[in-house]
Structures are given as structure tokens and as C-alpha cells.
Amino acid sequence: MIAAGFVVALIYVLATQPDYVQALLAPIGCDPKQPSSACSGFSLKGVLLAAGVLTLFTLLLWFIRLQMKLYLAERHLALDAREREAFAQSYLGLVREGDVSEEAKEQRALVYAALFRPASDGTVKDEGGLDPSVTAALAKFLMKP
């Protein structure tokens, strides 16, 4: 919602205040109403403003991505917990029956394995980023079929 609000506010400012935006981006001493050769290019203030907006938007998207990964991990663990609860109920039912046959022992072993398996949060570990060395990047490129 915050990212959508940021984008809407940015579009609103760009659409309703074009003169103000042009004045922010234009070099110092340039009159937007009377363009001349001094008005070509961007001012340092304009470049810093654009870089700041892009940096803010990038951080906002990164935060949204992080929150989505956390939400999906929590959802995956909740599903896993529900499955384990069902296995625990099954185990309690098997124990209440008091059956000591081989089949009951096999069923209990299956339930034990399901209850005490390692839990995964379901997230893909892709936080490695880009490899800074050119040779490693070239090797990865050449290894692709």
C-alpha cells in the first residue's frame, strides 16, 4: 500500500506540477520559460533528487520483497504445524487402541518420522547476489547450455 501510494504521489506531482519538476531538474540560472543554451542538461540538485527518489523506491521495493518472503515462510510453517498436529492426533489414536501388532508398530514409526522430520520454512536462499569477479561471471556464462 505504501509503494502504491508513493507511485501515485509521484505520478500526481509529475502530472500536476510539470513546471516545478522542470525547475528542480534544470541547471541553476536557467529560466524554463525562456530556454537557452544554458538550459541544456541537468543540475546537480536535479540529479541528486532523481537519485534520491530512485533509491527510496528501490529500498521500498526491497522492503516489500522481504515482507513477502517472511509472510510466505510463516504461511509455510503454519501449514507444516497443522500437518504435525494431524500426525500427533493420529499417534494418540494409535496409542489409545493399544494395538501391539507389527502393522501398528509400522504405523507408529511412520507417524514418528513425520512428527520429528526437520522443518523447512520454504524460502529459497537467493541472497548471494552477483559475483564481483569477472572470471567467475564468465565461467557461469560459459557453463550455461
Tab-separated table of C-alpha atoms in Angstrom:
chain	number	residue	atom	x	y	z
A	1	MET	CA	0.000	0.000	0.000
A	2	ILE	CA	2.856	2.352	0.817
A	3	ALA	CA	4.573	1.620	-2.505
A	4	ALA	CA	1.321	2.212	-4.385
A	5	GLY	CA	0.819	5.487	-2.510
A	6	PHE	CA	4.387	6.522	-3.323
A	7	VAL	CA	3.889	5.787	-7.034
A	8	VAL	CA	0.532	7.591	-7.118
A	9	ALA	CA	2.026	10.627	-5.353
A	10	LEU	CA	4.972	10.666	-7.755
A	11	ILE	CA	2.673	10.454	-10.804
A	12	TYR	CA	0.434	13.150	-9.326
A	13	VAL	CA	3.355	15.526	-8.814
A	14	LEU	CA	4.720	14.825	-12.294
A	15	ALA	CA	1.291	15.370	-13.890
A	16	THR	CA	0.127	18.425	-11.959
A	17	GLN	CA	3.400	20.276	-11.371
A	18	PRO	CA	5.482	19.919	-14.565
A	19	ASP	CA	6.940	23.424	-14.226
A	20	TYR	CA	8.085	22.732	-10.659
A	21	VAL	CA	9.653	19.406	-11.673
A	22	GLN	CA	11.386	21.065	-14.636
A	23	ALA	CA	12.687	23.810	-12.360
A	24	LEU	CA	14.067	21.197	-9.977
A	25	LEU	CA	15.887	19.354	-12.752
A	26	ALA	CA	17.103	22.371	-14.725
A	27	PRO	CA	20.572	23.856	-14.142
A	28	ILE	CA	20.929	26.827	-11.824
A	29	GLY	CA	20.174	30.131	-13.540
A	30	CYS	CA	18.036	28.565	-16.241
A	31	ASP	CA	14.601	30.093	-16.812
A	32	PRO	CA	12.238	27.321	-18.010
A	33	LYS	CA	10.001	29.914	-19.721
A	34	GLN	CA	12.873	31.224	-21.847
A	35	PRO	CA	15.041	28.246	-22.758
A	36	SER	CA	18.518	28.957	-24.000
A	37	SER	CA	21.749	27.060	-24.465
A	38	ALA	CA	22.381	27.355	-20.705
A	39	CYS	CA	19.313	25.200	-20.091
A	40	SER	CA	20.699	22.013	-21.589
A	41	GLY	CA	21.443	19.126	-19.221
A	42	PHE	CA	20.631	18.590	-15.582
A	43	SER	CA	21.693	20.370	-12.445
A	44	LEU	CA	23.461	18.576	-9.628
A	45	LYS	CA	20.403	19.209	-7.486
A	46	GLY	CA	18.217	17.516	-10.117
A	47	VAL	CA	20.486	14.504	-10.406
A	48	LEU	CA	20.627	14.131	-6.617
A	49	LEU	CA	16.844	14.460	-6.403
A	50	ALA	CA	16.284	11.813	-9.086
A	51	ALA	CA	18.852	9.518	-7.474
A	52	GLY	CA	17.193	10.007	-4.079
A	53	VAL	CA	13.743	9.167	-5.437
A	54	LEU	CA	15.093	6.074	-7.214
A	55	THR	CA	16.985	4.990	-4.094
A	56	LEU	CA	13.901	5.450	-1.931
A	57	PHE	CA	11.783	3.479	-4.389
A	58	THR	CA	14.407	0.705	-4.559
A	59	LEU	CA	14.538	0.440	-0.762
A	60	LEU	CA	10.760	0.381	-0.631
A	61	LEU	CA	10.589	-2.465	-3.154
A	62	TRP	CA	13.317	-4.347	-1.270
A	63	PHE	CA	11.336	-3.980	1.962
A	64	ILE	CA	8.167	-5.223	0.237
A	65	ARG	CA	10.074	-8.236	-1.110
A	66	LEU	CA	11.438	-9.003	2.361
A	67	GLN	CA	7.990	-8.763	3.933
A	68	MET	CA	6.555	-11.064	1.269
A	69	LYS	CA	9.272	-13.645	1.909
A	70	LEU	CA	8.586	-13.501	5.654
A	71	TYR	CA	4.851	-13.870	5.087
A	72	LEU	CA	5.314	-16.870	2.810
A	73	ALA	CA	7.744	-18.505	5.256
A	74	GLU	CA	5.273	-18.015	8.101
A	75	ARG	CA	2.454	-19.447	5.998
A	76	HIS	CA	4.553	-22.469	5.075
A	77	LEU	CA	5.450	-23.121	8.720
A	78	ALA	CA	1.789	-22.792	9.741
A	79	LEU	CA	0.821	-25.449	7.194
A	80	ASP	CA	3.622	-27.673	8.474
A	81	ALA	CA	2.401	-27.202	12.051
A	82	ARG	CA	-1.134	-28.215	11.037
A	83	GLU	CA	0.223	-31.362	9.397
A	84	ARG	CA	2.201	-32.234	12.522
A	85	GLU	CA	-0.880	-31.665	14.654
A	86	ALA	CA	-2.788	-34.164	12.499
A	87	PHE	CA	0.061	-36.677	12.876
A	88	ALA	CA	0.099	-36.170	16.641
A	89	GLN	CA	-3.662	-36.807	16.789
A	90	SER	CA	-3.144	-39.957	14.706
A	91	TYR	CA	-0.401	-41.119	17.053
A	92	LEU	CA	-2.585	-40.544	20.098
A	93	GLY	CA	-5.340	-42.566	18.444
A	94	LEU	CA	-2.915	-45.419	17.766
A	95	VAL	CA	-1.702	-45.384	21.374
A	96	ARG	CA	-5.267	-45.388	22.742
A	97	GLU	CA	-6.075	-48.508	20.718
A	98	GLY	CA	-3.303	-50.386	22.497
A	99	ASP	CA	-2.569	-52.489	19.404
A	100	VAL	CA	0.862	-54.180	19.581
A	101	SER	CA	0.825	-55.852	16.154
A	102	GLU	CA	3.547	-55.344	13.550
A	103	GLU	CA	1.228	-53.212	11.425
A	104	ALA	CA	0.568	-50.865	14.360
A	105	LYS	CA	4.315	-50.607	15.023
A	106	GLU	CA	4.906	-49.680	11.358
A	107	GLN	CA	2.176	-47.042	11.507
A	108	ARG	CA	3.688	-45.595	14.690
A	109	ALA	CA	7.117	-45.500	13.021
A	110	LEU	CA	5.619	-43.579	10.081
A	111	VAL	CA	3.972	-41.127	12.443
A	112	TYR	CA	7.238	-40.711	14.408
A	113	ALA	CA	9.114	-39.973	11.195
A	114	ALA	CA	6.523	-37.392	10.153
A	115	LEU	CA	6.438	-35.738	13.568
A	116	PHE	CA	10.180	-35.421	14.028
A	117	ARG	CA	11.268	-34.535	10.496
A	118	PRO	CA	13.215	-31.296	10.061
A	119	ALA	CA	11.025	-28.289	9.332
A	120	SER	CA	11.695	-26.090	6.342
A	121	ASP	CA	10.355	-22.568	6.037
A	122	GLY	CA	10.002	-22.943	2.261
A	123	THR	CA	12.075	-19.919	1.298
A	124	VAL	CA	14.626	-20.079	-1.458
A	125	LYS	CA	18.050	-18.888	-0.368
A	126	ASP	CA	18.921	-16.487	-3.184
A	127	GLU	CA	20.625	-13.741	-1.214
A	128	GLY	CA	24.034	-14.446	-2.759
A	129	GLY	CA	23.829	-11.518	-5.136
A	130	LEU	CA	26.119	-11.017	-8.089
A	131	ASP	CA	29.607	-12.444	-8.136
A	132	PRO	CA	32.003	-9.478	-8.248
A	133	SER	CA	34.801	-11.277	-10.081
A	134	VAL	CA	34.717	-11.139	-13.862
A	135	THR	CA	36.225	-14.607	-14.221
A	136	ALA	CA	33.502	-16.202	-12.069
A	137	ALA	CA	30.792	-14.431	-14.038
A	138	LEU	CA	32.397	-15.529	-17.310
A	139	ALA	CA	32.639	-19.114	-16.045
A	140	LYS	CA	28.941	-19.086	-15.111
A	141	PHE	CA	28.079	-17.704	-18.543
A	142	LEU	CA	30.117	-20.360	-20.328
A	143	MET	CA	28.647	-23.189	-18.197
A	144	LYS	CA	25.098	-22.425	-19.352
A	145	PRO	CA	23.954	-24.848	-22.057
